[in-house]
Coordinates of C-alpha atoms in Angstrom, one line a residue:
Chain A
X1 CA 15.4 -12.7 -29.5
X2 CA 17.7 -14.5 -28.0
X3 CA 18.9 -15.8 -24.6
X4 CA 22.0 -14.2 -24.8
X5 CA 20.5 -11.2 -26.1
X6 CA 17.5 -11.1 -23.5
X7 CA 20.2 -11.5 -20.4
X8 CA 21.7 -8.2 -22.0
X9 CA 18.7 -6.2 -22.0
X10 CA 17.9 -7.4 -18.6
X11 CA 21.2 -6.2 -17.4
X12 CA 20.7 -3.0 -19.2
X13 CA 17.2 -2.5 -17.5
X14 CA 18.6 -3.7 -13.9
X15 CA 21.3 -0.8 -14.6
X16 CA 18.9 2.0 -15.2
X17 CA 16.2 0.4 -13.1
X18 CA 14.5 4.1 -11.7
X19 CA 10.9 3.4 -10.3
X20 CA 10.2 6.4 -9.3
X21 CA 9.8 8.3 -12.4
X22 CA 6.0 8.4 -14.9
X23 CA 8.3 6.9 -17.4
X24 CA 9.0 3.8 -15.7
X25 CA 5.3 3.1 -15.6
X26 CA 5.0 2.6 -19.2
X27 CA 7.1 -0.9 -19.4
X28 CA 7.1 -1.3 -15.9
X29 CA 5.1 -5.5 -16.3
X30 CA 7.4 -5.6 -19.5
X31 CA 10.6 -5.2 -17.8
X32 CA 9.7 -6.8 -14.5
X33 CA 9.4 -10.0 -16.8
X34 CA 12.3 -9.8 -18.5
X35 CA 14.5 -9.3 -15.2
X36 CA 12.2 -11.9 -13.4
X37 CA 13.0 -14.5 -16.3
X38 CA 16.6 -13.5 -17.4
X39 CA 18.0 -11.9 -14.3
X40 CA 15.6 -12.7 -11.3
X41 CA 18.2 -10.8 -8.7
X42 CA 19.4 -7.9 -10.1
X43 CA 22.3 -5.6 -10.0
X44 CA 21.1 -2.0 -10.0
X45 CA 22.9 1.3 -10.2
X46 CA 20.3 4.0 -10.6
X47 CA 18.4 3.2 -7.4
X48 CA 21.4 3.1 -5.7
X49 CA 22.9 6.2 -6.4
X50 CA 19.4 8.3 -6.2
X51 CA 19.1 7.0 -2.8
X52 CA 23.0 7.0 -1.4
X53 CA 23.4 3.3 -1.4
X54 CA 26.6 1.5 -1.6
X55 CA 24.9 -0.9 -4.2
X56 CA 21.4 -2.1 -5.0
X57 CA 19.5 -5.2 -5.9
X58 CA 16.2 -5.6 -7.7
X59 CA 14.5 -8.9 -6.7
X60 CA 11.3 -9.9 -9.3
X61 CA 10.8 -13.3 -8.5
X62 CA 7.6 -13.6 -5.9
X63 CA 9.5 -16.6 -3.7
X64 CA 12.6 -14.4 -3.2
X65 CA 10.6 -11.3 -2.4
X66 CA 8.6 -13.3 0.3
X67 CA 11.9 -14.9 1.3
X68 CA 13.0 -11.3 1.6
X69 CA 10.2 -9.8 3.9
X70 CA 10.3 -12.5 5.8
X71 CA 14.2 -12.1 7.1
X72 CA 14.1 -9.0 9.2
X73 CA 17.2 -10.3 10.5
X74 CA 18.9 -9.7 7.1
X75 CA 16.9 -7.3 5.7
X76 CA 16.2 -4.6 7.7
X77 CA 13.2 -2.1 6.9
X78 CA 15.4 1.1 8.2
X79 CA 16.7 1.4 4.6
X80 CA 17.0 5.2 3.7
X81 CA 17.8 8.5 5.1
X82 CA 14.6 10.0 7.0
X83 CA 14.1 13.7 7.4
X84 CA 14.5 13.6 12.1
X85 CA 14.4 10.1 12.7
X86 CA 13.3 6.9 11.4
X87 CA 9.6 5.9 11.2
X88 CA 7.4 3.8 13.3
X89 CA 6.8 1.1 12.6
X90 CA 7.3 1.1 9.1
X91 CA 11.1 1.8 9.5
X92 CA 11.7 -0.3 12.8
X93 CA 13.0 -3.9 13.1
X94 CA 11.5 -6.8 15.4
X95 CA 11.2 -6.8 18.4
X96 CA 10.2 -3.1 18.9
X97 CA 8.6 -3.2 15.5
X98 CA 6.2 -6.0 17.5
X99 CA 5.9 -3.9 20.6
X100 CA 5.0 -0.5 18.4
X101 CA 2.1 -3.0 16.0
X102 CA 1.0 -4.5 19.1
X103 CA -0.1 -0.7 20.1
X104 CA -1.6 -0.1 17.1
X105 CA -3.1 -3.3 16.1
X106 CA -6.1 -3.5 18.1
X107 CA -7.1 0.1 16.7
X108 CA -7.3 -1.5 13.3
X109 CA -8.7 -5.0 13.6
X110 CA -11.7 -6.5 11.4
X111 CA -14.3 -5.9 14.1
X112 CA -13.1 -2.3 14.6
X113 CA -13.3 -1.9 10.7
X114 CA -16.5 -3.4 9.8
X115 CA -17.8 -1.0 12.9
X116 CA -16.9 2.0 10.6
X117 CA -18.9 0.2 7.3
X118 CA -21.8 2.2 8.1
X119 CA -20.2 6.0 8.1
X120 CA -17.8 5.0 4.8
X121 CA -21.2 3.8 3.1
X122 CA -22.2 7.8 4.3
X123 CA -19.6 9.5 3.0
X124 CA -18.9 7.5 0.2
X125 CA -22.0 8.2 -1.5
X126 CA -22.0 12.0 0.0
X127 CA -19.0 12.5 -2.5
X128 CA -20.3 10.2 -5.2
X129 CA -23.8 12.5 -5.2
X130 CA -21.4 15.6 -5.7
X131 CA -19.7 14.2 -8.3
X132 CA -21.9 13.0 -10.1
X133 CA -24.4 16.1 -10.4
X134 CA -21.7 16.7 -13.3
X135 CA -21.5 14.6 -16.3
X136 CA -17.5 15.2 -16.6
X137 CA -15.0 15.0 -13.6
X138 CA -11.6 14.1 -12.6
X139 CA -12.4 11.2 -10.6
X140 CA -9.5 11.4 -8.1
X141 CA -9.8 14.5 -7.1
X142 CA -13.8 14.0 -6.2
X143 CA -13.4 10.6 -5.1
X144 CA -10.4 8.3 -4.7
X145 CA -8.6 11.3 -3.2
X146 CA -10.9 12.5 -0.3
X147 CA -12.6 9.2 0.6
X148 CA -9.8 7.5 2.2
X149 CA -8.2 11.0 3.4
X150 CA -11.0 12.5 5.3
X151 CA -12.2 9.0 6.8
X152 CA -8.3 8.7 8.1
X153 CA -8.1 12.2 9.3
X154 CA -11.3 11.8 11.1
X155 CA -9.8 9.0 12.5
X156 CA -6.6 9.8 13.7
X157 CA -8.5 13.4 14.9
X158 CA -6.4 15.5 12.2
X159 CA -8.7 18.6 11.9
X160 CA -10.6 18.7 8.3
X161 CA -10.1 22.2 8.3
X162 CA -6.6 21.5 7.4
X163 CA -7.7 19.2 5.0
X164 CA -6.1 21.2 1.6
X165 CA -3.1 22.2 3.7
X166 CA -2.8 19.0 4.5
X167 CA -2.6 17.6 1.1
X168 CA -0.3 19.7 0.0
X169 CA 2.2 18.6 2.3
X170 CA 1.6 15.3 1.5
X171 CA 2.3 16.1 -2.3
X172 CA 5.4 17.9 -1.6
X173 CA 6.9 14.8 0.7
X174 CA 5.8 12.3 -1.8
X175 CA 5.2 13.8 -5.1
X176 CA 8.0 16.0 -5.8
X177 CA 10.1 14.1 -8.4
X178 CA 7.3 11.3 -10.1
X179 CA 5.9 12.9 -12.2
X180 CA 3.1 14.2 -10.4
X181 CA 2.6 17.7 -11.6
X182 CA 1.1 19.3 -8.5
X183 CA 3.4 17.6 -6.4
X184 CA 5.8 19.2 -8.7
X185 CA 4.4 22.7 -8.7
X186 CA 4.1 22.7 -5.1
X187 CA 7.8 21.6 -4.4
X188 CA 9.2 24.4 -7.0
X189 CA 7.2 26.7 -4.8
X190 CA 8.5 25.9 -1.8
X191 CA 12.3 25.9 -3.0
X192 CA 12.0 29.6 -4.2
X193 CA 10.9 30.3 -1.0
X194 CA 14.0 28.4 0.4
X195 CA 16.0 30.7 -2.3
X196 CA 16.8 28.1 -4.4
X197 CA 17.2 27.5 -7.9
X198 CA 15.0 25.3 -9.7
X199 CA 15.0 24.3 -14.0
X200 CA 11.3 25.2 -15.5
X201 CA 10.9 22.0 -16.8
X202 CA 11.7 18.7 -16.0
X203 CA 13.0 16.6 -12.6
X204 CA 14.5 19.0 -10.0
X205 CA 17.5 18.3 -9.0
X206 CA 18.1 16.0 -6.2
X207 CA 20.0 18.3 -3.7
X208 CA 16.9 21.0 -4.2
X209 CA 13.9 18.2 -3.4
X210 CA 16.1 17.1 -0.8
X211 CA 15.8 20.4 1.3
X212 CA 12.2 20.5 0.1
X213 CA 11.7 17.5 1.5
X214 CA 13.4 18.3 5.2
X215 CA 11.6 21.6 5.1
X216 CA 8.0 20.3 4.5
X217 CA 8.7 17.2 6.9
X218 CA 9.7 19.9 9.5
X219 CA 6.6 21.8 9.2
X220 CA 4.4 18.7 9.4
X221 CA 6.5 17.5 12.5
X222 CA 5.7 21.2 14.2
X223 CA 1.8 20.6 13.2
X224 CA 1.7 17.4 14.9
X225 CA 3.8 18.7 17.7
X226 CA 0.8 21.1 18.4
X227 CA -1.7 18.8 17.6
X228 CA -0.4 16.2 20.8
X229 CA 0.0 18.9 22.7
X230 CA -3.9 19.8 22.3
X231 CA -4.9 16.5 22.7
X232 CA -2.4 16.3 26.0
X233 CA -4.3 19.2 27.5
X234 CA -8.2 17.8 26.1
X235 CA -8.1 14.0 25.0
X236 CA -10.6 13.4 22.8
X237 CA -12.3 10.1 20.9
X238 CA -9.5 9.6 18.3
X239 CA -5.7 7.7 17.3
X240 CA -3.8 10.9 18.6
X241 CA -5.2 10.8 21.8
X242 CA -5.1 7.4 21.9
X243 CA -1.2 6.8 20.7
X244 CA -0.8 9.5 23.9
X245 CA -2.1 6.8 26.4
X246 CA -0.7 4.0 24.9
X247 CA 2.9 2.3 26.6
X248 CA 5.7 0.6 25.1
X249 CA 5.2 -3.0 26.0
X250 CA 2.9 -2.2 29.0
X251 CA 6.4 -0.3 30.5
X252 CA 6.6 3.3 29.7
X253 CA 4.1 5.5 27.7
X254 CA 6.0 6.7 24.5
X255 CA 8.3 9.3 23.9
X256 CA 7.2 12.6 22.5
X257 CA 9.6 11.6 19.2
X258 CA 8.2 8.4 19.4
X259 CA 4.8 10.3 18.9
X260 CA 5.8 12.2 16.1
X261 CA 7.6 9.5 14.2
X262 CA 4.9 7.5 14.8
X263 CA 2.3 10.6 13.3
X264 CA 4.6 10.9 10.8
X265 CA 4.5 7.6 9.5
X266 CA 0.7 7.5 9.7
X267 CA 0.3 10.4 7.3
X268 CA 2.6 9.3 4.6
X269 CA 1.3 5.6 4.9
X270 CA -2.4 6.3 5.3
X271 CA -3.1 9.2 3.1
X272 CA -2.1 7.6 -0.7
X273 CA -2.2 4.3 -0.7
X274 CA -6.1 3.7 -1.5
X275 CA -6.0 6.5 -3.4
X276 CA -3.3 5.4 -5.4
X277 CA -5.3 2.2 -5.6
X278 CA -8.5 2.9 -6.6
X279 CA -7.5 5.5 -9.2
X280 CA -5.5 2.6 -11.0
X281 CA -8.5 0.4 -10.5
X282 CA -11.2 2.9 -12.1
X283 CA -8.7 3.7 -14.9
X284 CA -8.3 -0.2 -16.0
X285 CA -12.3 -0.5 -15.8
X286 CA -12.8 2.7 -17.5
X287 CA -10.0 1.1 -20.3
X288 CA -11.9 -1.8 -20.1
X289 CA -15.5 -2.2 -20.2
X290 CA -15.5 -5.9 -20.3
X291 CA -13.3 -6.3 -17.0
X292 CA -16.1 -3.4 -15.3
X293 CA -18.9 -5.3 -16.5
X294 CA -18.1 -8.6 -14.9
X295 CA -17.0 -6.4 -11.7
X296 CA -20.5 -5.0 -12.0
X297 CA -22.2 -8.4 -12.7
X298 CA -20.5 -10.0 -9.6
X299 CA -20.2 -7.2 -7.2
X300 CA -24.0 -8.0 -5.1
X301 CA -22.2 -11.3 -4.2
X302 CA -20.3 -11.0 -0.9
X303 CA -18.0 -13.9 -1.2
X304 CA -17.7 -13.3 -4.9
X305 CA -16.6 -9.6 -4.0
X306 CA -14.3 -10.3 -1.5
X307 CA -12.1 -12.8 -3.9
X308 CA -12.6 -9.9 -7.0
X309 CA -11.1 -7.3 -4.5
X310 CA -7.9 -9.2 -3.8
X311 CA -7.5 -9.7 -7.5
X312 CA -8.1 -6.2 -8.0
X313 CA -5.4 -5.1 -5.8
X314 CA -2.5 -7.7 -6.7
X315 CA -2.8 -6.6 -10.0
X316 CA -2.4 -3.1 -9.0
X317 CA -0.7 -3.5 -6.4
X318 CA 1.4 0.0 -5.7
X319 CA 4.2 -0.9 -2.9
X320 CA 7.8 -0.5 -3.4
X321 CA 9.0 -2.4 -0.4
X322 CA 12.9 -1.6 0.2
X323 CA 15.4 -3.1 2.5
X324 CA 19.2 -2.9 3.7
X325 CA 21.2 -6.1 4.1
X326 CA 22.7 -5.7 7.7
X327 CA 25.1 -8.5 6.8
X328 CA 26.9 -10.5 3.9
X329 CA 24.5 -12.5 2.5
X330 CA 24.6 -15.4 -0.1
X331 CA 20.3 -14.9 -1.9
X332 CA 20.1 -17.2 -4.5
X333 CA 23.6 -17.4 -5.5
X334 CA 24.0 -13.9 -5.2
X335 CA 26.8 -12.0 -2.9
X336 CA 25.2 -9.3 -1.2
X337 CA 27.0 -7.1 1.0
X338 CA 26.4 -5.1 4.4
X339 CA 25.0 -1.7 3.5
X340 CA 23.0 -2.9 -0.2
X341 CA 19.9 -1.8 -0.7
X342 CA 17.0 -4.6 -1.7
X343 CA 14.0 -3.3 -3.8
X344 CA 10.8 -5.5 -3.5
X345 CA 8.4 -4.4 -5.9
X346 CA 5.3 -6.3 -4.6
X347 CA 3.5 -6.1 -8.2
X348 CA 6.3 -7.8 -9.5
X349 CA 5.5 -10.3 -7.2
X350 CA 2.2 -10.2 -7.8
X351 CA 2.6 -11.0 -11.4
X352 CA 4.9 -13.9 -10.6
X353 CA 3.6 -17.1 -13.4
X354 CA 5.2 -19.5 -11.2
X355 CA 2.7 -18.3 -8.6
X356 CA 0.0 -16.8 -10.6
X357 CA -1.2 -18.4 -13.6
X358 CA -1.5 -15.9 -16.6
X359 CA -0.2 -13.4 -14.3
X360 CA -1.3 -10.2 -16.2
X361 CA -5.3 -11.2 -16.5
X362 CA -7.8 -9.9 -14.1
X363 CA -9.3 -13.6 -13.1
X364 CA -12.5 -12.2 -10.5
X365 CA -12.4 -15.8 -9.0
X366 CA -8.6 -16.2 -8.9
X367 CA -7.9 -19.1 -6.4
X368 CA -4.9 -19.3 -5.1
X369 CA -4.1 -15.6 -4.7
X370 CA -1.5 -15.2 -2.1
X371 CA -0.7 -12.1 -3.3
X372 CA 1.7 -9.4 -1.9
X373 CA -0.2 -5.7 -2.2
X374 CA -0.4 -5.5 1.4
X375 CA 2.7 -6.3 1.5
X376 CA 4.6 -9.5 3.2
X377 CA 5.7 -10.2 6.7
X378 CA 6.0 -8.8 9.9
X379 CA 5.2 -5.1 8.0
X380 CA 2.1 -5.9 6.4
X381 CA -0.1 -3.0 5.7
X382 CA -1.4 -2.2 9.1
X383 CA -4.4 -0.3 7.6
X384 CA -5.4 -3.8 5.6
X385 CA -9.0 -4.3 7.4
X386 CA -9.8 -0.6 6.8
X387 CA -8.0 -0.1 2.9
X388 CA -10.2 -3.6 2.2
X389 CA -13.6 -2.2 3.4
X390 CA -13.0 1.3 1.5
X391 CA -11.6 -0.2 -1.8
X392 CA -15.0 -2.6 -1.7
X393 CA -17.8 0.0 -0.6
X394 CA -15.9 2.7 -2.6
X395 CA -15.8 0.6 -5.6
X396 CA -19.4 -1.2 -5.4
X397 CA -21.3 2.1 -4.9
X398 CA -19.5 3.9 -7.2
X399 CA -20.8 0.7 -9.8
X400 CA -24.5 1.2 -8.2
X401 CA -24.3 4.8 -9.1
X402 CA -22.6 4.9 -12.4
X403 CA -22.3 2.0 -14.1
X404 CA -21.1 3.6 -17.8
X405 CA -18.0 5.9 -18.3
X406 CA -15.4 6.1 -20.1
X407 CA -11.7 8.4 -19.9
X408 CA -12.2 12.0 -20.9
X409 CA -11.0 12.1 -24.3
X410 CA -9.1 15.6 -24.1
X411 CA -8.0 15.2 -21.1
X412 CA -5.5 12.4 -20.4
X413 CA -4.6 10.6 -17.0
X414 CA -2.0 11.7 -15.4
X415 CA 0.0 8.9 -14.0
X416 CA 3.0 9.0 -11.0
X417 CA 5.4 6.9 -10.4
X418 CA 7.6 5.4 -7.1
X419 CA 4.4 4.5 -5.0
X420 CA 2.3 4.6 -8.3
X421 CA -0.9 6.2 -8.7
X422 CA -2.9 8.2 -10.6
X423 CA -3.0 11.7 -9.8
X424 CA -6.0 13.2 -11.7
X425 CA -8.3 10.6 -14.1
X426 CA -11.0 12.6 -15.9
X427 CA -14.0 10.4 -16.6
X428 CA -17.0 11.2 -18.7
X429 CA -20.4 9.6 -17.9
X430 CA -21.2 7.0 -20.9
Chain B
X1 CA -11.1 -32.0 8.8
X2 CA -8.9 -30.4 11.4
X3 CA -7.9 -26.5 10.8
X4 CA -5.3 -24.4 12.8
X5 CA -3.2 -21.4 12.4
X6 CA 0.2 -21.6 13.2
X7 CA 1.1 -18.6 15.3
X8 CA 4.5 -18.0 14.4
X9 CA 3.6 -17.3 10.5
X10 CA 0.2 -15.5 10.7
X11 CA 0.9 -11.5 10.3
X12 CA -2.8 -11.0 10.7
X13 CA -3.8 -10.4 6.7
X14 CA -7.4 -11.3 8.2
X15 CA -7.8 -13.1 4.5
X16 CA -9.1 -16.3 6.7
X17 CA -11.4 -14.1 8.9
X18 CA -12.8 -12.4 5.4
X19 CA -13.7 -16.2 3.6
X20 CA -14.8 -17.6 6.7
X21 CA -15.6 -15.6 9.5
X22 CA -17.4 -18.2 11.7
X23 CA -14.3 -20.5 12.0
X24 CA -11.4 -17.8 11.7
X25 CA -11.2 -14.9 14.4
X26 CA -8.7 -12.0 15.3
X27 CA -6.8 -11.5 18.7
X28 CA -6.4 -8.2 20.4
X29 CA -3.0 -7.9 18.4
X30 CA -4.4 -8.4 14.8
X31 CA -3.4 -12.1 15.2
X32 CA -5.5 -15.1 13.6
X33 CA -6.8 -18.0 15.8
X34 CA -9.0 -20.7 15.1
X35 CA -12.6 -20.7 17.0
X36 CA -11.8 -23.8 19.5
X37 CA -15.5 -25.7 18.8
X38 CA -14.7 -25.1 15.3
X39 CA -11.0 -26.6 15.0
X40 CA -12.8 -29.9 14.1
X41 CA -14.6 -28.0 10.9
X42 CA -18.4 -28.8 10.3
X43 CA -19.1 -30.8 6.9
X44 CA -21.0 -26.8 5.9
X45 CA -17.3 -24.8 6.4
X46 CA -15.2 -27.2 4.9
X47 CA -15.4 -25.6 1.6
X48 CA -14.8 -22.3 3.1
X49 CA -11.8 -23.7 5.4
X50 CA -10.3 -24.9 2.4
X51 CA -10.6 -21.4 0.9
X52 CA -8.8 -19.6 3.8
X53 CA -6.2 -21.8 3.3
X54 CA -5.0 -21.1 0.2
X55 CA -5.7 -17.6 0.2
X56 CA -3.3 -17.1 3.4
X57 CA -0.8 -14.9 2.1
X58 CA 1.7 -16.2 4.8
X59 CA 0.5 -19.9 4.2
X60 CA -0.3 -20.1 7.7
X61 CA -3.2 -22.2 7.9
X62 CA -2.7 -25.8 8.2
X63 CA -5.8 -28.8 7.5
X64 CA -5.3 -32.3 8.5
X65 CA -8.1 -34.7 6.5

């Protein structure tokens, strides 16, 4: 085709750019070339109007996506409407950004991680032993789902008894409108008890999730309301009552909203993204047996397993990382004003050629691989030491303990979009 | 082979601290440093030095031959 035409089809993508549908998912790497090649700092509409902006921008290019994470000046992280109040840290600028990480940091460090190896081996291969008493299983919910959710509730001292409740409020706030079809179910629930009209099929509307949303994020902000004020009155050995004893630069301790933004945060950061991750990961190897194989033949190697988990997750890399421009900016020749909204797509990023030679092949042994699935800057994924450890004992146990399988043949994955993931992946024992 | 991080670019990916823990550690705050016997990297860590360094995510890591 040519340019002329390709610069077209760019714009035309760019226009209806919508992330945050199933849809998207099926040309996402196609379309994410195209723009990176033809139109590498997009115009967008969709995105734009979906989340209130005055106009949005759709960067594919790894060096301006870096360039972009890096600038917290310009591009500040409190970039959409939030249900009370914005989150911490994820939706804070430097410097109290720095003073809120600097509380939580030393919680999540390497040393404190690799101190948890021995309980995620446990519990990892606890669920793997249920799961695999059957010879057919949806793999998310038996695995990727509760492995990294129960180890972070545990963590932050979120009862497991509330485990299921839990979820569901994390499926409402997140799932509603990506194709995710509990997410969905649950949301349609929770607007007819709100009175409201929803269609049978199809996206609900945006004015309907949107009190879905402040509804369910009111109901978690009560729950962790009575959770601090448990932990105020009996402290216990976990992040709650630790966040509760922490201060603000060594000044103050922190607010009670500061406490439940902060809680907030937590949950909708810490409770899908491994998920997300190793659901994509186990559907690719169950696509591909080749790509398992090698996993399989390489994963006893320490080093050799350390380098095959970054590659792993830059090429499913999950994030959608977006920003508002706090001031008119010239990026790459482009005008952006006050008030845009950036999108930063770290696995378009990640599948840069400039950056990554044959960007779209699994390479185990991939050397450089500065990739962006952490994210980039000041906001990398806080969780990184921990989201490393599970993603590697999660997946090399899993490989110990069922090396064959293959996707269910009736029943067909069902993919989400926005923060991609899969949310059921049935797998039959080969 | 000399090896240091420079502080004002690390955001603590910990990639350094995975390839080669002897040489690469973590502050309090998540931050890398550079073990201070080590700075001056033993012929056996080069190889793993040289790793780290193009791994960093933030290009933090810096080697002078």
């Amino acid at each position: 085709m040519s340019d002329r035409k390709n610069l077209n089809r760019a714009v035309s993508v760019a226009r209806g750019y919508d992330p945050y549908t199933s849809e998207w998912l099926e040309h996402e790497f196609e379309s994410y070339a195209l723009l990176r090649e033809h139109l590498p700092v997009a115009r967008t509409e969709q995105l734009a109007y979906r989340r209130q902006f005055n106009g949005g921008w759709l960067l594919t290019r790894y060096d301006d996506i870096s360039a972009c994470l890096s600038d917290t000046d310009v591009f500040s992280s409190q970039s959409s409407d939030y249900p009370q109040r914005p989150w911490i840290p994820q939706a804070i600028d430097p410097p109290s950004h720095t003073a809120y990480r600097r509380i939580m940091n030393k919680w999540f460090t390497p040393e404190a991680m690799t101190a948890m190896e021995p309980h995620l081996w446990d519990f990892a291969g606890e669920l793997l032993d249920k799961m695999l008493q059957k010879d057919e299983f949806d793999f998310v919910a038996d695995f990727a789902d509760p492995f990294p959710t129960v180890i972070f509730c545990e963590l932050f001292g979120f009862p497991l008894d509330d485990y299921e409740q839990l979820m569901d409020w994390k499926n409402t706030l997140m799932h509603a409108t990506d194709g995710h079809s509990a997410g969905r179910a649950l949301a349609v629930a929770k607007a007819k008890e709100l009175g409201l009209q929803t269609p049978d099929e199809g996206e609900l509307p945006s004015e309907v999730a949107g009190q879905v949303y402040g509804a369910t994020a009111a109901a978690l902000y009560e729950y962790f309301g009575g959770l601090l004020e448990q932990r105020r009155e009996h402290a216990r050995n976990d992040m709650i009552s630790q966040l509760i004893a922490s201060e603000y630069d060594g000044e103050r301790p922190l607010t009670n909203e500061e406490l439940l933004d902060t809680l907030f945060l937590m949950f909708m950061a810490g409770l899908d993204t491994v998920a997300s991750a190793m659901g994509l990961i186990v559907k690719t190897f169950a696509e591909q047996p080749d790509k398992r194989r090698e996993f399989i033949a390489l994963m006893d190697d320490s080093q050799k397993l350390t380098l095959a988990v970054e590659e792993l997750v830059r090429t499913h890399a999950i994030v959608l990382l977006p920003r508002r421009v706090t001031e008119e900016k010239e990026f790459e020749g482009a005008s952006m004003h006050a008030g845009d909204q950036v999108m930063c797509p770290t696995m378009a990023g990640n599948r840069d050629p400039e950056q990554f030679e044959n960007p779209d092949e699994i390479i185990y042994d991939r050397v450089p691989n500065r990739h962006m699935g952490f994210g980039h800057g000041p906001h990398r994924c806080l969780g990184i030491h921990l989201a490393r450890r599970e993603l590697r004992i999660g997946l090399q146990l899993l490989h110990q303990r069922m090396p064959d399988y293959e996707l269910h043949p009736d029943k067909k994955p069902e993919l989400f979009g926005g923060m991609k993931g899969a949310s059921s992946l049935w797998l039959r024992k080969g | 082979m000399r090896v240091e991080i420079i502080a004002d670019k690390c955001q603590g990916h910990g990639m350094c601290n995975m390839v080669c823990p002897s040489v690469f550690k973590h502050d309090e705050d998540g931050f890398g440093y550079v073990v201070a016997e080590l700075a001056e990297v033993p012929a056996e860590l080069q190889d793993e030095v040289r790793l780290a360094e193009v791994q960093c995510p933030e290009r933090a890591i810096v080697i002078e031959d």
